Short mmCIF file of C-alpha atoms and ligand atoms in Angstrom, two decimals:
data_model
loop_
_atom_site.label_atom_id
_atom_site.label_comp_id
_atom_site.label_asym_id
_atom_site.label_seq_id
_atom_site.Cartn_x
_atom_site.Cartn_y
_atom_site.Cartn_z
CA MET A 1486 10.42 -1.53 6.53
CA ASP A 1487 14.19 -1.50 6.99
CA THR A 1488 15.11 -0.42 10.50
CA GLU A 1489 18.84 -0.99 10.46
CA LYS A 1490 20.38 1.35 13.06
CA VAL A 1491 23.08 3.51 11.51
CA LEU A 1492 23.78 5.91 14.38
CA GLN A 1493 22.78 5.64 17.98
CA ILE A 1494 23.31 8.64 20.21
CA SER A 1495 23.23 7.63 23.86
CA HIS A 1496 23.22 9.97 26.89
CA LEU A 1497 25.37 12.41 24.91
CA GLU A 1498 26.72 15.36 26.88
CA LYS A 1499 28.87 18.31 25.89
CA SER A 1500 30.15 21.10 28.10
CA PHE A 1501 32.39 24.02 27.30
CA GLY A 1502 34.05 24.70 30.67
CA THR A 1503 31.18 24.86 33.12
CA HIS A 1504 28.62 25.59 30.40
CA GLU A 1505 26.55 22.46 29.74
CA VAL A 1506 25.49 22.79 26.11
CA LEU A 1507 24.09 19.27 25.56
CA ARG A 1508 22.49 17.12 28.26
CA ASP A 1509 21.40 13.50 28.00
CA ILE A 1510 20.74 13.48 24.26
CA ASP A 1511 19.33 10.14 23.06
CA PHE A 1512 18.14 9.24 19.60
CA THR A 1513 18.60 6.75 16.80
CA VAL A 1514 19.18 7.31 13.10
CA ASN A 1515 17.89 4.40 11.02
CA LYS A 1516 19.06 3.66 7.50
CA GLY A 1517 17.25 5.77 4.90
CA GLU A 1518 15.74 8.20 7.40
CA ALA A 1519 15.70 11.95 6.90
CA ILE A 1520 15.66 13.54 10.36
CA SER A 1521 15.19 17.26 10.95
CA ILE A 1522 16.46 18.95 14.08
CA ILE A 1523 14.63 22.17 14.89
CA GLY A 1524 14.78 24.56 17.82
CA PRO A 1525 15.72 28.06 18.91
CA SER A 1526 19.11 29.55 18.30
CA GLY A 1527 21.61 28.57 21.00
CA SER A 1528 19.82 25.32 21.86
CA GLY A 1529 22.84 23.17 20.92
CA LYS A 1530 21.86 21.95 17.44
CA SER A 1531 25.21 22.75 15.79
CA THR A 1532 27.13 21.34 18.74
CA LEU A 1533 25.14 18.13 18.43
CA LEU A 1534 25.95 17.75 14.71
CA ARG A 1535 29.59 18.66 15.37
CA CYS A 1536 29.76 15.92 18.02
CA VAL A 1537 28.25 13.41 15.59
CA ASN A 1538 30.98 14.35 13.07
CA LEU A 1539 33.63 14.44 15.85
CA LEU A 1540 34.44 18.08 15.17
CA GLU A 1541 33.73 18.38 18.90
CA THR A 1542 34.64 15.77 21.47
CA PRO A 1543 31.66 14.78 23.63
CA THR A 1544 32.22 15.19 27.38
CA GLY A 1545 29.84 12.36 28.20
CA GLY A 1546 27.81 9.57 26.68
CA ASN A 1547 28.41 7.59 23.52
CA ILE A 1548 27.79 7.71 19.79
CA TYR A 1549 27.57 4.36 18.04
CA TYR A 1550 28.03 3.98 14.31
CA HIS A 1551 26.79 0.52 13.35
CA GLY A 1552 27.30 -0.46 16.97
CA LYS A 1553 30.88 0.80 17.17
CA ASP A 1554 31.56 3.58 19.69
CA ILE A 1555 33.09 6.48 17.75
CA THR A 1556 33.93 8.37 20.95
CA ASP A 1557 36.53 5.67 21.65
CA ALA A 1558 40.03 7.21 21.60
CA LYS A 1559 41.22 4.50 19.21
CA MET A 1560 38.66 5.54 16.59
CA ASN A 1561 40.05 6.40 13.13
CA ILE A 1562 38.36 9.77 12.66
CA PRO A 1563 39.18 10.42 8.97
CA SER A 1564 37.87 6.98 8.06
CA TYR A 1565 34.67 7.58 10.04
CA ARG A 1566 34.18 10.93 8.29
CA GLU A 1567 34.28 9.17 4.90
CA HIS A 1568 31.03 7.52 5.95
CA VAL A 1569 29.43 10.44 7.77
CA GLY A 1570 29.84 13.65 5.77
CA MET A 1571 28.86 17.18 6.62
CA VAL A 1572 27.51 20.23 4.78
CA PHE A 1573 28.00 23.59 6.49
CA GLN A 1574 26.04 26.84 6.56
CA ASN A 1575 28.92 28.75 4.95
CA PHE A 1576 29.75 26.14 2.29
CA ASN A 1577 33.46 25.87 3.32
CA LEU A 1578 34.56 25.37 -0.31
CA PHE A 1579 38.27 25.66 -1.12
CA ALA A 1580 38.50 29.14 -2.68
CA ASN A 1581 41.66 28.41 -4.68
CA MET A 1582 40.24 25.27 -6.33
CA THR A 1583 37.78 24.93 -9.20
CA VAL A 1584 34.37 23.35 -8.68
CA LEU A 1585 35.71 20.07 -10.10
CA GLU A 1586 38.84 20.13 -7.91
CA ASN A 1587 36.71 20.83 -4.84
CA CYS A 1588 34.75 17.66 -5.54
CA MET A 1589 37.79 15.52 -6.47
CA THR A 1590 40.10 16.34 -3.57
CA GLY A 1591 38.35 14.20 -0.90
CA PRO A 1592 38.04 11.11 -3.10
CA VAL A 1593 41.74 11.42 -4.13
CA THR A 1594 43.39 12.38 -0.84
CA VAL A 1595 41.14 10.66 1.71
CA ALA A 1596 39.45 7.81 -0.16
CA LYS A 1597 42.61 7.15 -2.27
CA LYS A 1598 40.72 6.92 -5.56
CA SER A 1599 42.53 7.36 -8.88
CA LYS A 1600 42.18 10.81 -10.50
CA LYS A 1601 40.07 9.26 -13.24
CA GLU A 1602 37.69 7.61 -10.79
CA ALA A 1603 37.50 10.76 -8.64
CA LYS A 1604 36.67 12.86 -11.68
CA GLU A 1605 33.89 10.48 -12.71
CA LEU A 1606 32.44 10.60 -9.20
CA ALA A 1607 32.70 14.37 -9.02
CA ILE A 1608 30.94 14.83 -12.36
CA LYS A 1609 28.24 12.31 -11.48
CA PHE A 1610 27.34 14.25 -8.33
CA LEU A 1611 27.75 17.69 -9.92
CA GLU A 1612 25.17 16.50 -12.47
CA LYS A 1613 22.90 15.41 -9.64
CA VAL A 1614 22.92 18.92 -8.14
CA GLY A 1615 22.72 20.60 -11.57
CA MET A 1616 26.21 22.16 -11.45
CA GLU A 1617 28.04 20.16 -14.14
CA GLN A 1618 28.31 23.13 -16.48
CA TYR A 1619 30.38 25.00 -13.84
CA ILE A 1620 33.22 22.49 -13.39
CA ASN A 1621 35.94 25.02 -14.25
CA ALA A 1622 34.50 27.91 -12.22
CA LYS A 1623 36.05 29.11 -8.96
CA PRO A 1624 33.75 29.44 -5.92
CA ARG A 1625 33.88 33.28 -6.05
CA GLN A 1626 32.18 33.16 -9.46
CA LEU A 1627 29.14 31.33 -8.08
CA SER A 1628 26.00 32.46 -6.27
CA GLY A 1629 25.39 31.26 -2.72
CA GLY A 1630 22.87 28.66 -3.89
CA GLN A 1631 25.32 27.35 -6.49
CA LYS A 1632 28.13 27.19 -3.90
CA GLN A 1633 25.96 25.18 -1.56
CA ARG A 1634 24.98 22.79 -4.35
CA VAL A 1635 28.70 22.27 -5.09
CA ALA A 1636 29.32 21.70 -1.37
CA ILE A 1637 26.60 19.02 -1.41
CA ALA A 1638 28.16 17.40 -4.53
CA ARG A 1639 31.56 17.48 -2.80
CA ALA A 1640 30.11 15.68 0.24
CA LEU A 1641 28.31 13.15 -1.99
CA ALA A 1642 31.51 12.43 -3.97
CA MET A 1643 32.83 10.66 -0.85
CA GLU A 1644 29.81 8.33 -1.20
CA PRO A 1645 28.95 8.69 2.49
CA GLU A 1646 26.34 6.61 4.22
CA VAL A 1647 25.02 9.58 6.21
CA LEU A 1648 25.00 13.29 5.47
CA LEU A 1649 24.77 15.94 8.19
CA PHE A 1650 23.50 19.39 7.20
CA ASP A 1651 23.90 22.37 9.54
CA GLU A 1652 21.46 25.08 8.43
CA PRO A 1653 22.48 24.71 4.79
CA THR A 1654 20.19 27.51 3.61
CA SER A 1655 20.66 30.05 6.42
CA ALA A 1656 23.42 32.00 4.66
CA LEU A 1657 21.50 32.23 1.38
CA ASP A 1658 19.47 35.01 -0.16
CA PRO A 1659 15.78 33.98 -0.04
CA GLN A 1660 15.53 33.38 -3.79
CA MET A 1661 18.29 30.73 -3.57
CA VAL A 1662 16.87 28.69 -0.72
CA GLY A 1663 14.55 26.68 -2.98
CA GLU A 1664 17.23 25.30 -5.29
CA VAL A 1665 19.19 23.89 -2.31
CA LEU A 1666 16.11 22.48 -0.55
CA SER A 1667 15.00 20.79 -3.76
CA VAL A 1668 18.37 19.01 -4.04
CA MET A 1669 18.03 17.91 -0.41
CA SER A 1670 14.44 16.71 -0.93
CA LYS A 1671 15.58 14.68 -3.92
CA LEU A 1672 18.33 13.04 -1.83
CA ALA A 1673 15.84 12.24 0.94
CA LYS A 1674 13.40 10.68 -1.54
CA GLU A 1675 16.22 8.56 -2.97
CA GLY A 1676 16.78 7.13 0.50
CA MET A 1677 19.86 9.04 1.65
CA THR A 1678 20.24 8.93 5.42
CA MET A 1679 20.24 12.57 6.52
CA LEU A 1680 20.36 14.58 9.72
CA VAL A 1681 19.36 18.17 8.96
CA VAL A 1682 19.44 21.16 11.30
CA THR A 1683 17.06 23.65 9.75
CA HIS A 1684 14.81 26.66 10.26
CA GLU A 1685 12.90 25.75 7.09
CA MET A 1686 9.76 24.43 8.74
CA ALA A 1687 8.06 23.52 5.45
CA PHE A 1688 11.05 21.32 4.59
CA ALA A 1689 11.08 19.76 8.07
CA LYS A 1690 7.35 19.09 7.89
CA GLU A 1691 7.19 17.72 4.36
CA VAL A 1692 10.48 15.87 3.91
CA SER A 1693 11.36 14.44 7.34
CA ASP A 1694 10.64 10.93 8.51
CA LYS A 1695 11.39 12.11 12.04
CA VAL A 1696 11.58 15.53 13.69
CA ILE A 1697 13.56 16.37 16.83
CA PHE A 1698 12.74 19.57 18.72
CA MET A 1699 15.61 20.81 20.90
CA ALA A 1700 15.73 23.62 23.44
CA ASP A 1701 18.35 24.51 26.05
CA GLY A 1702 20.56 21.51 25.29
CA VAL A 1703 17.92 18.81 25.58
CA ILE A 1704 15.52 17.00 23.25
CA VAL A 1705 12.12 18.34 24.31
CA GLU A 1706 10.12 16.22 21.91
CA GLU A 1707 10.72 13.79 19.08
CA GLY A 1708 8.33 12.13 16.67
CA SER A 1709 7.01 11.85 13.15
CA SER A 1710 6.39 15.02 11.19
CA SER A 1711 2.70 14.79 12.09
CA ASP A 1712 3.48 14.10 15.80
CA ILE A 1713 5.45 17.35 15.98
CA PHE A 1714 3.73 19.67 13.51
CA GLU A 1715 0.13 18.62 14.12
CA HIS A 1716 0.05 16.92 17.52
CA ALA A 1717 2.89 18.41 19.60
CA LYS A 1718 2.50 17.42 23.26
CA GLN A 1719 4.90 19.87 24.91
CA GLU A 1720 3.97 23.53 25.46
CA GLN A 1721 7.52 24.55 24.49
CA THR A 1722 7.21 22.82 21.11
CA LYS A 1723 3.84 24.43 20.40
CA GLU A 1724 5.14 27.88 21.30
CA PHE A 1725 8.19 27.48 19.07
CA LEU A 1726 6.08 26.29 16.13
CA ASN A 1727 3.51 29.06 16.61
CA ARG A 1728 6.21 31.57 15.76
CA PHE A 1729 6.50 29.96 12.32
CA HIS A 1730 2.78 29.60 11.74
CA THR A 1731 2.57 32.13 8.97
CA THR A 1732 5.29 30.37 6.98
CA VAL A 1733 4.16 26.73 7.24
N1 ADP B 2816 33.35 26.28 20.91
C1 ADP B 2816 32.52 26.77 21.84
N2 ADP B 2816 32.98 27.28 23.00
C2 ADP B 2816 32.13 27.73 23.95
N3 ADP B 2816 30.80 27.75 23.83
C3 ADP B 2816 30.27 27.26 22.70
C4 ADP B 2816 31.09 26.76 21.64
N4 ADP B 2816 30.28 26.32 20.64
C5 ADP B 2816 29.02 26.58 21.04
N5 ADP B 2816 29.01 27.14 22.27
C6 ADP B 2816 27.81 27.52 23.04
O1 ADP B 2816 26.92 26.42 23.02
C7 ADP B 2816 25.58 26.86 22.97
C8 ADP B 2816 24.88 26.15 21.84
O2 ADP B 2816 25.41 26.61 20.62
P1 ADP B 2816 25.05 25.96 19.23
O3 ADP B 2816 25.30 24.49 19.27
O4 ADP B 2816 25.78 26.74 18.19
O5 ADP B 2816 23.48 26.22 19.14
P2 ADP B 2816 22.52 26.29 17.86
O6 ADP B 2816 23.23 25.65 16.71
O7 ADP B 2816 21.29 25.54 18.29
O8 ADP B 2816 22.23 27.73 17.62
C9 ADP B 2816 25.62 28.37 22.84
O9 ADP B 2816 25.40 28.92 24.13
C10 ADP B 2816 27.03 28.63 22.37
O10 ADP B 2816 27.46 29.89 22.79
MG1 MG B 2817 23.72 26.39 14.85
#
């Protein structure tokens, strides 16, 4: 079993003014792991992912990427984000660009690939998410599920080592959730290293190598899927999961 540490989050803290949103967050992301982060709304899950992607600056603690502290002021943030990509709840596609252009722009402008190489990468990953027949479409012509699959292809076209997902199916109509989760399950099975904030408990239970339950800015409990979904130790975890009982 490969246990190369990719990310190590150590005593991470984040406050907005006097509001402490994250307190003493500690966990490790090993290569090839799919980790789900679950917990009530407002518990700090998005803030945690945004800190890991440096969209927010932590107010305490450290985040190590292959042992290098990314919270260091000298860190090259765009270069780091080539390796650690992010998929958002609201897709964040460029509305004025076609599907193909959306997937080529990062490889060309950030990764400095040739147009030809970027196009090959874009098409390869659009095929992976089943969106290759839409290369000339604009985002407004796509359904929510299709937009999110394009957003995943766009993130993959940077060939990142880690992908962060912040509730990628929460903005979707129910009938479109499955197509996005199936793409994500496929990536996890192929060994992509993933950190996924989700309310999809079936996905968290079936796909994750590790599950983190957060509440009120702290990690309440962390373990394997079976540790959390079948043998939770903390009352708070059990109560949270009971609310989803009918859907798991
Ligand atoms: N930019 C911000 N400024 C001030 N407060 C924020 C900001 N972002 C998030 N928060 C607060 O941090 C807390 C956690 O939010 P969030 O990370 O979005 O939780 P979750 O994703 O688990 O729902 C909330 O109380 C939220 O209001
Ligand atoms: Mg959130």
